[in-house]
PDB file of C-alpha atoms in Angstrom:
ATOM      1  CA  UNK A   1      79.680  96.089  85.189  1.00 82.00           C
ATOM      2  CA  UNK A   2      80.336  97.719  88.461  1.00 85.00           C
ATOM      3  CA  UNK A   3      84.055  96.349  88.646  1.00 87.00           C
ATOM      4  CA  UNK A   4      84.757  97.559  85.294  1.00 91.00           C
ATOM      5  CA  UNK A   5      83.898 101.486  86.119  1.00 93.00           C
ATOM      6  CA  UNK A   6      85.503 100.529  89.406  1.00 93.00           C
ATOM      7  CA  UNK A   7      88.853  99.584  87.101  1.00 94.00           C
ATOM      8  CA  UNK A   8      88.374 102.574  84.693  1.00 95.00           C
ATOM      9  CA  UNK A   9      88.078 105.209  87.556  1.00 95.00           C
ATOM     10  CA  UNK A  10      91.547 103.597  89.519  1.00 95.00           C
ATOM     11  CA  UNK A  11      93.567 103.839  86.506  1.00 96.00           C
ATOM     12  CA  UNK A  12      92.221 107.457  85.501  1.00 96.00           C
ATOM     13  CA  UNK A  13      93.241 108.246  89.187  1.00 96.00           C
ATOM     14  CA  UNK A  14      96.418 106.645  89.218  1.00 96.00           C
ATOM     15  CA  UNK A  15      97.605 108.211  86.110  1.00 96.00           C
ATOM     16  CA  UNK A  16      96.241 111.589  87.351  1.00 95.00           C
ATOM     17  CA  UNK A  17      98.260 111.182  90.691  1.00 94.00           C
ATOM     18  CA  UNK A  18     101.480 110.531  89.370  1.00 94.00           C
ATOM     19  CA  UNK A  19     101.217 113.308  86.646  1.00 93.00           C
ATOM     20  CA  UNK A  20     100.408 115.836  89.857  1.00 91.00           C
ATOM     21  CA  UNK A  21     103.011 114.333  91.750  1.00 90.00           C
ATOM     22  CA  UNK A  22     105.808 114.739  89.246  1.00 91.00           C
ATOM     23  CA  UNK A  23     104.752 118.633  88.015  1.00 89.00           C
ATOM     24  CA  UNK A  24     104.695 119.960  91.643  1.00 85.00           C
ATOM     25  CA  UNK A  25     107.733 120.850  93.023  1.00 77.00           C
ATOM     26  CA  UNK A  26     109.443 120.281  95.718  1.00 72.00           C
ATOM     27  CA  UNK A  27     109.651 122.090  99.316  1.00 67.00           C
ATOM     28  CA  UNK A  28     113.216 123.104  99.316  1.00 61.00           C
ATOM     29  CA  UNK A  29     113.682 123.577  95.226  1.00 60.00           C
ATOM     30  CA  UNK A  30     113.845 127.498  96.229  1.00 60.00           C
ATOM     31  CA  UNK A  31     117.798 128.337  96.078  1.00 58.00           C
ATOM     32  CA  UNK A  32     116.918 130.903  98.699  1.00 56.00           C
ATOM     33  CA  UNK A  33     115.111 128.221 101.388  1.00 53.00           C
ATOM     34  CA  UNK A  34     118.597 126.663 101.814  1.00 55.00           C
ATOM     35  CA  UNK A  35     120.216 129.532 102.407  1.00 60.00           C
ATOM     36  CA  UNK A  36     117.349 130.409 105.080  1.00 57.00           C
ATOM     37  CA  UNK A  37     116.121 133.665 103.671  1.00 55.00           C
ATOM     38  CA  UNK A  38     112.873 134.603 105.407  1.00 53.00           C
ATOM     39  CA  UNK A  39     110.007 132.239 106.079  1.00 51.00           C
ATOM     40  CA  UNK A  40     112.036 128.883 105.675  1.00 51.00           C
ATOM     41  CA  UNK A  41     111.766 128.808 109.886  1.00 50.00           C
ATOM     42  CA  UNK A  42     107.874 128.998 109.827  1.00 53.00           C
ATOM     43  CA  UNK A  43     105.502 126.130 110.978  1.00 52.00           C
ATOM     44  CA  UNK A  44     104.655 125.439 107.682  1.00 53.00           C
ATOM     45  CA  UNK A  45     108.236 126.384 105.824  1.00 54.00           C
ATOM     46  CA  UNK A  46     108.082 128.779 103.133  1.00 54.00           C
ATOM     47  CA  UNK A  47     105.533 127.838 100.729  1.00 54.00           C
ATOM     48  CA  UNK A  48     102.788 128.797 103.545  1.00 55.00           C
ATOM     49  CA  UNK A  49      99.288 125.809 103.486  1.00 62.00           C
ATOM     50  CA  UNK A  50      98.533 124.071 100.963  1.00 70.00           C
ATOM     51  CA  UNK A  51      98.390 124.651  97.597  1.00 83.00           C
ATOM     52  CA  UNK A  52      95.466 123.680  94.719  1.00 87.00           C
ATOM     53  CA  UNK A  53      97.816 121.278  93.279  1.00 87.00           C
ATOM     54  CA  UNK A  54      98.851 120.117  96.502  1.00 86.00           C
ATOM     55  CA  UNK A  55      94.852 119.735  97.901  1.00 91.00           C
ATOM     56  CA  UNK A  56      94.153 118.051  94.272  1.00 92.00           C
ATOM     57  CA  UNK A  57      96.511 115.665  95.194  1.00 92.00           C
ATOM     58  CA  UNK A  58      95.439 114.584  98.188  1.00 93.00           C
ATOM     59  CA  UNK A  59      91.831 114.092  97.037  1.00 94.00           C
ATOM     60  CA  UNK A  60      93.152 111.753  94.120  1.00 95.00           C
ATOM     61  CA  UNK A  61      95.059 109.760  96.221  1.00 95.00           C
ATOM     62  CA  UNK A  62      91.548 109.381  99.024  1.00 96.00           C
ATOM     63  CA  UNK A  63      90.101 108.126  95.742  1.00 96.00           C
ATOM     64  CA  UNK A  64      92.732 105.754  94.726  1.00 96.00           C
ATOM     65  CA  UNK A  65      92.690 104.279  98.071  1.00 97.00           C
ATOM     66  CA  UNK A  66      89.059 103.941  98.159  1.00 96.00           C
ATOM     67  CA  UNK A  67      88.850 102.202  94.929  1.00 96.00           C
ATOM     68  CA  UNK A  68      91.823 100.351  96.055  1.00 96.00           C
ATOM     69  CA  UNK A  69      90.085  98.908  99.384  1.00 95.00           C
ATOM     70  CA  UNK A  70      86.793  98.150  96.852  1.00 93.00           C
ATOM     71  CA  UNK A  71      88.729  96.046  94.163  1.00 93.00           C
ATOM     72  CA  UNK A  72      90.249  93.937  97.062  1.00 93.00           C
ATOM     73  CA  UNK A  73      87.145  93.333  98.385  1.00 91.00           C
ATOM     74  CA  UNK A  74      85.708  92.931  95.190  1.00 89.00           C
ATOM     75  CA  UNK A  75      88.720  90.069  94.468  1.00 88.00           C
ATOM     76  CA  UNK A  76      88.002  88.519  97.791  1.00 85.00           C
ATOM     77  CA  UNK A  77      84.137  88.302  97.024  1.00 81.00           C
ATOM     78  CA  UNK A  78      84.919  87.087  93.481  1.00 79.00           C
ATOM     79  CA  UNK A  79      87.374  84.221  95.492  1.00 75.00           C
ATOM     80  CA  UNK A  80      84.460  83.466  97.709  1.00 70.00           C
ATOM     81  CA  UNK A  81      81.930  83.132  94.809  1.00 71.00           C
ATOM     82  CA  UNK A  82      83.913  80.513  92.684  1.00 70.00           C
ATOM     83  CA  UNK A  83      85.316  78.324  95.561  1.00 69.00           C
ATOM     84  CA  UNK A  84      81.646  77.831  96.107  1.00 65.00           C
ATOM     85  CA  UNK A  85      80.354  77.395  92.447  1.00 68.00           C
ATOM     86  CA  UNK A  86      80.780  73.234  93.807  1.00 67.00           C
ATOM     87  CA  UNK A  87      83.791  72.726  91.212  1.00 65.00           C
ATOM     88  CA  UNK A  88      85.077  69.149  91.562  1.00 68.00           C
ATOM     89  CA  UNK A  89      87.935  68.862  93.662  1.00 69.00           C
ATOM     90  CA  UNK A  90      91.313  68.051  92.758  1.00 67.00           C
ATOM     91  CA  UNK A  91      92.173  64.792  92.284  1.00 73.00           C
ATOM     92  CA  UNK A  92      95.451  63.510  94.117  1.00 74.00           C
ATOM     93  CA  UNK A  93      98.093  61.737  92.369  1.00 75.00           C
ATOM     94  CA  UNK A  94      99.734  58.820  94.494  1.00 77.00           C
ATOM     95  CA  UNK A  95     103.508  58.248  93.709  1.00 75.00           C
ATOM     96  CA  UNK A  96     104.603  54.510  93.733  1.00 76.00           C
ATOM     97  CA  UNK A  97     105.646  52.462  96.086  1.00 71.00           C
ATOM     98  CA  UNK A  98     109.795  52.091  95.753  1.00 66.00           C
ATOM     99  CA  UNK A  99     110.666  48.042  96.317  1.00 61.00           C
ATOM    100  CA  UNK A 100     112.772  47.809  99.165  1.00 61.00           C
ATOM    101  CA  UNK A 101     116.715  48.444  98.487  1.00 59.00           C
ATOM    102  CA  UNK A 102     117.238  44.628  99.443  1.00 61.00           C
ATOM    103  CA  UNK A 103     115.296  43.513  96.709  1.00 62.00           C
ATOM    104  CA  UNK A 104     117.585  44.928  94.380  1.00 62.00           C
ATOM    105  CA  UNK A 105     120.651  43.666  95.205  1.00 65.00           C
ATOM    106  CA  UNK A 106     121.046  40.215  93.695  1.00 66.00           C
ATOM    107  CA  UNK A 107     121.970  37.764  96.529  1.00 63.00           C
ATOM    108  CA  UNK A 108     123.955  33.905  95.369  1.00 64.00           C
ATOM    109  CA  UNK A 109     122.235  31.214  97.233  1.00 61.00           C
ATOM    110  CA  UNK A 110     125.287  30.040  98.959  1.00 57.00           C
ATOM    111  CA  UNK A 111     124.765  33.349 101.119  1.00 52.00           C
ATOM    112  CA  UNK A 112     121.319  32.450 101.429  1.00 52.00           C
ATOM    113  CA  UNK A 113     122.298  29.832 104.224  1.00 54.00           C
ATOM    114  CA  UNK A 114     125.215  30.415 106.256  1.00 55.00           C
ATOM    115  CA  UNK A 115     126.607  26.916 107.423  1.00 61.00           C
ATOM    116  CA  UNK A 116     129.644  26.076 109.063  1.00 62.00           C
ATOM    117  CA  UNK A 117     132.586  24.569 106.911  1.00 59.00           C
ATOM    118  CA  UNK A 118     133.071  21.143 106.576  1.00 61.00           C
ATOM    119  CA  UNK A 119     135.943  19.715 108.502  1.00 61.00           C
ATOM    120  CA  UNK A 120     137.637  18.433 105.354  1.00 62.00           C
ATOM    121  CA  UNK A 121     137.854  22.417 104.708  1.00 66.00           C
ATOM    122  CA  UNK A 122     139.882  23.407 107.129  1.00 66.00           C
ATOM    123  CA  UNK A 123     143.676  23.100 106.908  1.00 70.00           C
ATOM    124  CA  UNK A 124     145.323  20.766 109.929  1.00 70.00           C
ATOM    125  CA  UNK A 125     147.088  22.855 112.821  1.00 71.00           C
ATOM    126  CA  UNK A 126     150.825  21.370 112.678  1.00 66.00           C
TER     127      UNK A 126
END
């Protein structure tokens, strides 16, 4: 129940940050900031502190990190829980066992046993 709201509330943040995001503008989008009329030298550079939209924006994204670092511990918990709901483990295939390469290579029994010629075999020297 908890993880649900948890759920609901990130994406209502997340969709609420990047709408904020993408209707604020920019720090320089002032043609006369890059032309360095006035206040563009200040600490804070011509826009002055923050802004509503700007503070808005900051709170939604402390909340979508919050509910960011609670879903992964949620997840982790949730890990935890079903490694140790005593599941059977795995069982592990064995591949077989390849015959030896000799075994495949058909062998004439002549080779089998290596003798030395017979003397009638052999030609005379001359």
């Amino acid at each position: 129940m908890i993880e649900t709201v948890v759920i609901v509330v990130h994406l209502m943040v997340a969709i609420g940050l990047v709408g904020l995001v993408l209707i604020q503008q920019g720090k320089g989008a002032e043609t006369g900031a890059s032309f360095g009329s006035g206040a563009s030298g200040t600490v804070f550079g011509s826009q002055g502190s923050a802004t509503f939209l700007s503070r808005l924006t900051a709170i939604l994204a402390t909340v979508f990190f919050v509910t960011s670092l609670g879903l992964a511990y949620y997840a982790s918990h949730h890990s935890d829980e079903i490694r140790d709901a005593g599941l059977p483990e795995p069982a592990l295939q064995t591949a077989p066992v390849a015959p030896a390469a000799s075994e495949d290579v058909p062998v004439l029994e002549e080779e089998l046993t290596p003798q030395a010629p017979a003397a009638g075999d052999v030609p005379a020297a001359e």
